[in-house]
């Protein structure tokens, strides 16, 4: 009976050791994966922000052109030249 109890305790200890080792390995894999995803998300956010800024600048230019056209129509003057460059 004592031998069986000792074997069970030893088996439990070994299982706990291997389980803990596997848990630590899985945790490290998850951490690496999360870091990679975080970096990718940061890169996507930077791209998104730069595109958002470019888009807002283009719309500002378009709105400026529309306002200048409407003003020239109201004043019955020549069409404004607009630098699209």
PDB file of N, CA and C in Angstrom:
ATOM      1  N   UNK A   1       0.814  -1.181   0.000  1.00  0.00           N
ATOM      2  CA  UNK A   1       0.000   0.000   0.000  1.00  0.00           C
ATOM      3  C   UNK A   1       0.865   1.254   0.000  1.00  0.00           C
ATOM      4  N   UNK A   2       1.905   1.220   0.766  1.00  0.00           N
ATOM      5  CA  UNK A   2       2.813   2.363   0.842  1.00  0.00           C
ATOM      6  C   UNK A   2       3.481   2.590  -0.510  1.00  0.00           C
ATOM      7  N   UNK A   3       3.819   1.502  -1.160  1.00  0.00           N
ATOM      8  CA  UNK A   3       4.469   1.603  -2.470  1.00  0.00           C
ATOM      9  C   UNK A   3       3.528   2.246  -3.478  1.00  0.00           C
ATOM     10  N   UNK A   4       2.266   1.861  -3.442  1.00  0.00           N
ATOM     11  CA  UNK A   4       1.284   2.449  -4.354  1.00  0.00           C
ATOM     12  C   UNK A   4       1.096   3.943  -4.085  1.00  0.00           C
ATOM     13  N   UNK A   5       1.052   4.312  -2.817  1.00  0.00           N
ATOM     14  CA  UNK A   5       0.910   5.724  -2.470  1.00  0.00           C
ATOM     15  C   UNK A   5       2.127   6.524  -2.936  1.00  0.00           C
ATOM     16  N   UNK A   6       3.304   5.954  -2.742  1.00  0.00           N
ATOM     17  CA  UNK A   6       4.525   6.639  -3.178  1.00  0.00           C
ATOM     18  C   UNK A   6       4.554   6.776  -4.691  1.00  0.00           C
ATOM     19  N   UNK A   7       4.121   5.729  -5.394  1.00  0.00           N
ATOM     20  CA  UNK A   7       4.076   5.794  -6.861  1.00  0.00           C
ATOM     21  C   UNK A   7       3.070   6.836  -7.321  1.00  0.00           C
ATOM     22  N   UNK A   8       1.932   6.886  -6.631  1.00  0.00           N
ATOM     23  CA  UNK A   8       0.907   7.876  -6.996  1.00  0.00           C
ATOM     24  C   UNK A   8       1.411   9.289  -6.745  1.00  0.00           C
ATOM     25  N   UNK A   9       2.070   9.504  -5.646  1.00  0.00           N
ATOM     26  CA  UNK A   9       2.629  10.826  -5.332  1.00  0.00           C
ATOM     27  C   UNK A   9       3.678  11.209  -6.361  1.00  0.00           C
ATOM     28  N   UNK A  10       4.541  10.254  -6.692  1.00  0.00           N
ATOM     29  CA  UNK A  10       5.588  10.514  -7.690  1.00  0.00           C
ATOM     30  C   UNK A  10       4.968  10.816  -9.047  1.00  0.00           C
ATOM     31  N   UNK A  11       3.975  10.030  -9.431  1.00  0.00           N
ATOM     32  CA  UNK A  11       3.305  10.248 -10.721  1.00  0.00           C
ATOM     33  C   UNK A  11       2.621  11.617 -10.743  1.00  0.00           C
ATOM     34  N   UNK A  12       2.014  11.956  -9.635  1.00  0.00           N
ATOM     35  CA  UNK A  12       1.368  13.274  -9.544  1.00  0.00           C
ATOM     36  C   UNK A  12       2.376  14.399  -9.646  1.00  0.00           C
ATOM     37  N   UNK A  13       3.509  14.215  -8.986  1.00  0.00           N
ATOM     38  CA  UNK A  13       4.567  15.233  -9.053  1.00  0.00           C
ATOM     39  C   UNK A  13       5.132  15.373 -10.452  1.00  0.00           C
ATOM     40  N   UNK A  14       5.350  14.262 -11.112  1.00  0.00           N
ATOM     41  CA  UNK A  14       5.869  14.293 -12.485  1.00  0.00           C
ATOM     42  C   UNK A  14       4.853  14.950 -13.413  1.00  0.00           C
ATOM     43  N   UNK A  15       3.595  14.584 -13.258  1.00  0.00           N
ATOM     44  CA  UNK A  15       2.542  15.175 -14.093  1.00  0.00           C
ATOM     45  C   UNK A  15       2.454  16.681 -13.861  1.00  0.00           C
ATOM     46  N   UNK A  16       2.551  17.085 -12.605  1.00  0.00           N
ATOM     47  CA  UNK A  16       2.501  18.514 -12.298  1.00  0.00           C
ATOM     48  C   UNK A  16       3.693  19.243 -12.905  1.00  0.00           C
ATOM     49  N   UNK A  17       4.874  18.602 -12.843  1.00  0.00           N
ATOM     50  CA  UNK A  17       6.079  19.211 -13.418  1.00  0.00           C
ATOM     51  C   UNK A  17       5.918  19.378 -14.921  1.00  0.00           C
ATOM     52  N   UNK A  18       5.505  18.310 -15.607  1.00  0.00           N
ATOM     53  CA  UNK A  18       5.340  18.382 -17.064  1.00  0.00           C
ATOM     54  C   UNK A  18       4.211  19.324 -17.454  1.00  0.00           C
ATOM     55  N   UNK A  19       3.150  19.318 -16.670  1.00  0.00           N
ATOM     56  CA  UNK A  19       2.035  20.233 -16.927  1.00  0.00           C
ATOM     57  C   UNK A  19       2.472  21.683 -16.778  1.00  0.00           C
ATOM     58  N   UNK A  20       3.247  21.959 -15.737  1.00  0.00           N
ATOM     59  CA  UNK A  20       3.743  23.315 -15.522  1.00  0.00           C
ATOM     60  C   UNK A  20       4.700  23.735 -16.622  1.00  0.00           C
ATOM     61  N   UNK A  21       5.547  22.806 -17.064  1.00  0.00           N
ATOM     62  CA  UNK A  21       6.486  23.092 -18.139  1.00  0.00           C
ATOM     63  C   UNK A  21       5.734  23.398 -19.430  1.00  0.00           C
ATOM     64  N   UNK A  22       4.710  22.586 -19.715  1.00  0.00           N
ATOM     65  CA  UNK A  22       3.914  22.808 -20.916  1.00  0.00           C
ATOM     66  C   UNK A  22       3.157  24.135 -20.821  1.00  0.00           C
ATOM     67  N   UNK A  23       2.630  24.435 -19.654  1.00  0.00           N
ATOM     68  CA  UNK A  23       1.904  25.697 -19.457  1.00  0.00           C
ATOM     69  C   UNK A  23       2.836  26.888 -19.681  1.00  0.00           C
ATOM     70  N   UNK A  24       4.070  26.779 -19.186  1.00  0.00           N
ATOM     71  CA  UNK A  24       5.033  27.869 -19.374  1.00  0.00           C
ATOM     72  C   UNK A  24       5.383  28.023 -20.846  1.00  0.00           C
ATOM     73  N   UNK A  25       5.544  26.908 -21.553  1.00  0.00           N
ATOM     74  CA  UNK A  25       5.850  26.960 -22.980  1.00  0.00           C
ATOM     75  C   UNK A  25       4.696  27.580 -23.752  1.00  0.00           C
ATOM     76  N   UNK A  26       3.471  27.158 -23.428  1.00  0.00           N
ATOM     77  CA  UNK A  26       2.294  27.708 -24.096  1.00  0.00           C
ATOM     78  C   UNK A  26       2.155  29.203 -23.792  1.00  0.00           C
ATOM     79  N   UNK A  27       2.447  29.592 -22.560  1.00  0.00           N
ATOM     80  CA  UNK A  27       2.373  31.009 -22.192  1.00  0.00           C
ATOM     81  C   UNK A  27       3.376  31.825 -23.002  1.00  0.00           C
ATOM     82  N   UNK A  28       4.577  31.299 -23.161  1.00  0.00           N
ATOM     83  CA  UNK A  28       5.594  32.003 -23.946  1.00  0.00           C
ATOM     84  C   UNK A  28       5.150  32.140 -25.391  1.00  0.00           C
ATOM     85  N   UNK A  29       4.546  31.085 -25.943  1.00  0.00           N
ATOM     86  CA  UNK A  29       4.051  31.144 -27.319  1.00  0.00           C
ATOM     87  C   UNK A  29       2.952  32.191 -27.456  1.00  0.00           C
ATOM     88  N   UNK A  30       2.055  32.228 -26.476  1.00  0.00           N
ATOM     89  CA  UNK A  30       0.972  33.205 -26.514  1.00  0.00           C
ATOM     90  C   UNK A  30       1.512  34.629 -26.405  1.00  0.00           C
ATOM     91  N   UNK A  31       2.497  34.819 -25.553  1.00  0.00           N
ATOM     92  CA  UNK A  31       3.093  36.153 -25.388  1.00  0.00           C
ATOM     93  C   UNK A  31       3.751  36.593 -26.688  1.00  0.00           C
ATOM     94  N   UNK A  32       4.519  35.701 -27.326  1.00  0.00           N
ATOM     95  CA  UNK A  32       5.154  36.041 -28.606  1.00  0.00           C
ATOM     96  C   UNK A  32       4.113  36.358 -29.655  1.00  0.00           C
ATOM     97  N   UNK A  33       3.058  35.581 -29.687  1.00  0.00           N
ATOM     98  CA  UNK A  33       1.988  35.808 -30.661  1.00  0.00           C
ATOM     99  C   UNK A  33       1.309  37.162 -30.426  1.00  0.00           C
ATOM    100  N   UNK A  34       1.033  37.472 -29.155  1.00  0.00           N
ATOM    101  CA  UNK A  34       0.399  38.747 -28.837  1.00  0.00           C
ATOM    102  C   UNK A  34       1.301  39.921 -29.177  1.00  0.00           C
ATOM    103  N   UNK A  35       2.609  39.766 -28.941  1.00  0.00           N
ATOM    104  CA  UNK A  35       3.535  40.843 -29.279  1.00  0.00           C
ATOM    105  C   UNK A  35       3.563  41.066 -30.790  1.00  0.00           C
ATOM    106  N   UNK A  36       3.565  39.984 -31.550  1.00  0.00           N
ATOM    107  CA  UNK A  36       3.571  40.086 -33.009  1.00  0.00           C
ATOM    108  C   UNK A  36       2.295  40.768 -33.490  1.00  0.00           C
ATOM    109  N   UNK A  37       1.148  40.344 -32.950  1.00  0.00           N
ATOM    110  CA  UNK A  37      -0.119  40.947 -33.337  1.00  0.00           C
ATOM    111  C   UNK A  37      -0.172  42.415 -32.933  1.00  0.00           C
ATOM    112  N   UNK A  38       0.380  42.735 -31.791  1.00  0.00           N
ATOM    113  CA  UNK A  38       0.400  44.118 -31.329  1.00  0.00           C
ATOM    114  C   UNK A  38       1.221  44.990 -32.271  1.00  0.00           C
ATOM    115  N   UNK A  39       2.363  44.482 -32.708  1.00  0.00           N
ATOM    116  CA  UNK A  39       3.208  45.224 -33.642  1.00  0.00           C
ATOM    117  C   UNK A  39       2.492  45.421 -34.971  1.00  0.00           C
ATOM    118  N   UNK A  40       1.834  44.364 -35.462  1.00  0.00           N
ATOM    119  CA  UNK A  40       1.091  44.469 -36.716  1.00  0.00           C
ATOM    120  C   UNK A  40      -0.052  45.473 -36.588  1.00  0.00           C
ATOM    121  N   UNK A  41      -0.728  45.450 -35.445  1.00  0.00           N
ATOM    122  CA  UNK A  41      -1.828  46.381 -35.222  1.00  0.00           C
ATOM    123  C   UNK A  41      -1.310  47.822 -35.191  1.00  0.00           C
ATOM    124  N   UNK A  42      -0.157  48.026 -34.574  1.00  0.00           N
ATOM    125  CA  UNK A  42       0.437  49.362 -34.519  1.00  0.00           C
ATOM    126  C   UNK A  42       0.786  49.843 -35.930  1.00  0.00           C
ATOM    127  N   UNK A  43       1.356  48.946 -36.748  1.00  0.00           N
ATOM    128  CA  UNK A  43       1.686  49.302 -38.127  1.00  0.00           C
ATOM    129  C   UNK A  43       0.434  49.655 -38.921  1.00  0.00           C
ATOM    130  N   UNK A  44      -0.630  48.866 -38.729  1.00  0.00           N
ATOM    131  CA  UNK A  44      -1.887  49.159 -39.433  1.00  0.00           C
ATOM    132  C   UNK A  44      -2.455  50.494 -38.985  1.00  0.00           C
ATOM    133  N   UNK A  45      -2.362  50.790 -37.704  1.00  0.00           N
ATOM    134  CA  UNK A  45      -2.888  52.060 -37.192  1.00  0.00           C
ATOM    135  C   UNK A  45      -2.116  53.236 -37.766  1.00  0.00           C
ATOM    136  N   UNK A  46      -0.787  53.111 -37.875  1.00  0.00           N
ATOM    137  CA  UNK A  46       0.011  54.182 -38.456  1.00  0.00           C
ATOM    138  C   UNK A  46      -0.361  54.395 -39.919  1.00  0.00           C
ATOM    139  N   UNK A  47      -0.547  53.316 -40.659  1.00  0.00           N
ATOM    140  CA  UNK A  47      -0.965  53.416 -42.056  1.00  0.00           C
ATOM    141  C   UNK A  47      -2.332  54.068 -42.143  1.00  0.00           C
ATOM    142  N   UNK A  48      -3.246  53.635 -41.295  1.00  0.00           N
ATOM    143  CA  UNK A  48      -4.590  54.200 -41.279  1.00  0.00           C
ATOM    144  C   UNK A  48      -4.551  55.697 -40.983  1.00  0.00           C
ATOM    145  N   UNK A  49      -3.765  56.095 -39.988  1.00  0.00           N
ATOM    146  CA  UNK A  49      -3.679  57.505 -39.623  1.00  0.00           C
ATOM    147  C   UNK A  49      -3.099  58.349 -40.760  1.00  0.00           C
ATOM    148  N   UNK A  50      -2.077  57.838 -41.439  1.00  0.00           N
ATOM    149  CA  UNK A  50      -1.478  58.603 -42.535  1.00  0.00           C
ATOM    150  C   UNK A  50      -2.461  58.733 -43.695  1.00  0.00           C
ATOM    151  N   UNK A  51      -3.178  57.662 -44.001  1.00  0.00           N
ATOM    152  CA  UNK A  51      -4.182  57.728 -45.073  1.00  0.00           C
ATOM    153  C   UNK A  51      -5.320  58.661 -44.704  1.00  0.00           C
ATOM    154  N   UNK A  52      -5.704  58.646 -43.448  1.00  0.00           N
ATOM    155  CA  UNK A  52      -6.771  59.522 -42.976  1.00  0.00           C
ATOM    156  C   UNK A  52      -6.366  60.990 -43.137  1.00  0.00           C
ATOM    157  N   UNK A  53      -5.120  61.296 -42.804  1.00  0.00           N
ATOM    158  CA  UNK A  53      -4.623  62.661 -42.933  1.00  0.00           C
ATOM    159  C   UNK A  53      -4.597  63.088 -44.404  1.00  0.00           C
ATOM    160  N   UNK A  54      -4.089  62.213 -45.282  1.00  0.00           N
ATOM    161  CA  UNK A  54      -4.052  62.522 -46.716  1.00  0.00           C
ATOM    162  C   UNK A  54      -5.458  62.752 -47.258  1.00  0.00           C
ATOM    163  N   UNK A  55      -6.391  61.914 -46.845  1.00  0.00           N
ATOM    164  CA  UNK A  55      -7.774  62.033 -47.304  1.00  0.00           C
ATOM    165  C   UNK A  55      -8.384  63.352 -46.851  1.00  0.00           C
ATOM    166  N   UNK A  56      -8.147  63.730 -45.621  1.00  0.00           N
ATOM    167  CA  UNK A  56      -8.712  64.988 -45.124  1.00  0.00           C
ATOM    168  C   UNK A  56      -8.108  66.185 -45.852  1.00  0.00           C
ATOM    169  N   UNK A  57      -6.817  66.094 -46.190  1.00  0.00           N
ATOM    170  CA  UNK A  57      -6.194  67.176 -46.958  1.00  0.00           C
ATOM    171  C   UNK A  57      -6.806  67.278 -48.354  1.00  0.00           C
ATOM    172  N   UNK A  58      -7.042  66.142 -48.996  1.00  0.00           N
ATOM    173  CA  UNK A  58      -7.663  66.164 -50.327  1.00  0.00           C
ATOM    174  C   UNK A  58      -9.059  66.756 -50.271  1.00  0.00           C
ATOM    175  N   UNK A  59      -9.845  66.354 -49.264  1.00  0.00           N
ATOM    176  CA  UNK A  59     -11.194  66.900 -49.139  1.00  0.00           C
ATOM    177  C   UNK A  59     -11.164  68.392 -48.829  1.00  0.00           C
ATOM    178  N   UNK A  60     -10.196  68.840 -48.065  1.00  0.00           N
ATOM    179  CA  UNK A  60     -10.066  70.271 -47.793  1.00  0.00           C
ATOM    180  C   UNK A  60      -9.796  71.029 -49.096  1.00  0.00           C
ATOM    181  N   UNK A  61      -8.931  70.477 -49.954  1.00  0.00           N
ATOM    182  CA  UNK A  61      -8.657  71.111 -51.244  1.00  0.00           C
ATOM    183  C   UNK A  61      -9.898  71.138 -52.125  1.00  0.00           C
ATOM    184  N   UNK A  62     -10.642  70.039 -52.137  1.00  0.00           N
ATOM    185  CA  UNK A  62     -11.869  69.987 -52.939  1.00  0.00           C
ATOM    186  C   UNK A  62     -12.881  70.999 -52.437  1.00  0.00           C
ATOM    187  N   UNK A  63     -13.053  71.074 -51.131  1.00  0.00           N
ATOM    188  CA  UNK A  63     -14.007  72.043 -50.574  1.00  0.00           C
ATOM    189  C   UNK A  63     -13.572  73.481 -50.855  1.00  0.00           C
ATOM    190  N   UNK A  64     -12.284  73.730 -50.788  1.00  0.00           N
ATOM    191  CA  UNK A  64     -11.777  75.064 -51.108  1.00  0.00           C
ATOM    192  C   UNK A  64     -12.098  75.411 -52.561  1.00  0.00           C
ATOM    193  N   UNK A  65     -11.913  74.467 -53.446  1.00  0.00           N
ATOM    194  CA  UNK A  65     -12.211  74.691 -54.860  1.00  0.00           C
ATOM    195  C   UNK A  65     -13.703  74.945 -55.053  1.00  0.00           C
ATOM    196  N   UNK A  66     -14.540  74.152 -54.403  1.00  0.00           N
ATOM    197  CA  UNK A  66     -15.991  74.338 -54.529  1.00  0.00           C
ATOM    198  C   UNK A  66     -16.415  75.722 -54.046  1.00  0.00           C
ATOM    199  N   UNK A  67     -15.855  76.150 -52.936  1.00  0.00           N
ATOM    200  CA  UNK A  67     -16.210  77.476 -52.413  1.00  0.00           C
ATOM    201  C   UNK A  67     -15.749  78.577 -53.352  1.00  0.00           C
ATOM    202  N   UNK A  68     -14.567  78.432 -53.915  1.00  0.00           N
ATOM    203  CA  UNK A  68     -14.071  79.456 -54.827  1.00  0.00           C
ATOM    204  C   UNK A  68     -14.915  79.504 -56.099  1.00  0.00           C
ATOM    205  N   UNK A  69     -15.379  78.346 -56.569  1.00  0.00           N
ATOM    206  CA  UNK A  69     -16.245  78.310 -57.750  1.00  0.00           C
ATOM    207  C   UNK A  69     -17.568  78.979 -57.439  1.00  0.00           C
ATOM    208  N   UNK A  70     -18.147  78.659 -56.286  1.00  0.00           N
ATOM    209  CA  UNK A  70     -19.435  79.262 -55.945  1.00  0.00           C
ATOM    210  C   UNK A  70     -19.300  80.770 -55.757  1.00  0.00           C
ATOM    211  N   UNK A  71     -18.185  81.230 -55.207  1.00  0.00           N
ATOM    212  CA  UNK A  71     -17.966  82.666 -55.060  1.00  0.00           C
ATOM    213  C   UNK A  71     -17.825  83.336 -56.422  1.00  0.00           C
ATOM    214  N   UNK A  72     -17.120  82.707 -57.347  1.00  0.00           N
ATOM    215  CA  UNK A  72     -16.936  83.307 -58.668  1.00  0.00           C
ATOM    216  C   UNK A  72     -18.240  83.318 -59.447  1.00  0.00           C
ATOM    217  N   UNK A  73     -19.104  82.325 -59.214  1.00  0.00           N
ATOM    218  CA  UNK A  73     -20.422  82.322 -59.875  1.00  0.00           C
ATOM    219  C   UNK A  73     -21.269  83.452 -59.300  1.00  0.00           C
ATOM    220  N   UNK A  74     -21.216  83.645 -57.999  1.00  0.00           N
ATOM    221  CA  UNK A  74     -21.975  84.734 -57.368  1.00  0.00           C
ATOM    222  C   UNK A  74     -21.474  86.090 -57.847  1.00  0.00           C
ATOM    223  N   UNK A  75     -20.169  86.237 -57.995  1.00  0.00           N
ATOM    224  CA  UNK A  75     -19.584  87.510 -58.413  1.00  0.00           C
ATOM    225  C   UNK A  75     -19.549  87.663 -59.931  1.00  0.00           C
ATOM    226  N   UNK A  76     -19.926  86.618 -60.644  1.00  0.00           N
ATOM    227  CA  UNK A  76     -19.929  86.596 -62.104  1.00  0.00           C
ATOM    228  C   UNK A  76     -18.546  86.947 -62.666  1.00  0.00           C
ATOM    229  N   UNK A  77     -17.548  86.401 -62.041  1.00  0.00           N
ATOM    230  CA  UNK A  77     -16.191  86.630 -62.510  1.00  0.00           C
ATOM    231  C   UNK A  77     -15.686  85.375 -63.221  1.00  0.00           C
ATOM    232  N   UNK A  78     -14.442  85.425 -63.659  1.00  0.00           N
ATOM    233  CA  UNK A  78     -13.881  84.271 -64.344  1.00  0.00           C
ATOM    234  C   UNK A  78     -13.670  83.129 -63.360  1.00  0.00           C
ATOM    235  N   UNK A  79     -13.565  81.952 -63.892  1.00  0.00           N
ATOM    236  CA  UNK A  79     -13.361  80.772 -63.044  1.00  0.00           C
ATOM    237  C   UNK A  79     -11.988  80.855 -62.382  1.00  0.00           C
ATOM    238  N   UNK A  80     -11.898  80.495 -61.140  1.00  0.00           N
ATOM    239  CA  UNK A  80     -10.610  80.582 -60.445  1.00  0.00           C
ATOM    240  C   UNK A  80      -9.648  79.498 -60.930  1.00  0.00           C
ATOM    241  N   UNK A  81      -8.387  79.847 -60.927  1.00  0.00           N
ATOM    242  CA  UNK A  81      -7.403  78.801 -61.208  1.00  0.00           C
ATOM    243  C   UNK A  81      -7.067  78.136 -59.887  1.00  0.00           C
ATOM    244  N   UNK A  82      -6.996  76.849 -59.910  1.00  0.00           N
ATOM    245  CA  UNK A  82      -6.766  76.113 -58.667  1.00  0.00           C
ATOM    246  C   UNK A  82      -5.591  75.195 -58.867  1.00  0.00           C
ATOM    247  N   UNK A  83      -4.674  75.237 -57.958  1.00  0.00           N
ATOM    248  CA  UNK A  83      -3.483  74.415 -58.038  1.00  0.00           C
ATOM    249  C   UNK A  83      -3.775  73.045 -57.431  1.00  0.00           C
ATOM    250  N   UNK A  84      -3.925  72.022 -58.280  1.00  0.00           N
ATOM    251  CA  UNK A  84      -4.222  70.670 -57.797  1.00  0.00           C
ATOM    252  C   UNK A  84      -2.972  69.916 -57.421  1.00  0.00           C
ATOM    253  N   UNK A  85      -1.797  70.469 -57.741  1.00  0.00           N
ATOM    254  CA  UNK A  85      -0.519  69.791 -57.520  1.00  0.00           C
ATOM    255  C   UNK A  85      -0.266  69.449 -56.139  1.00  0.00           C
TER     256      UNK A  85
END
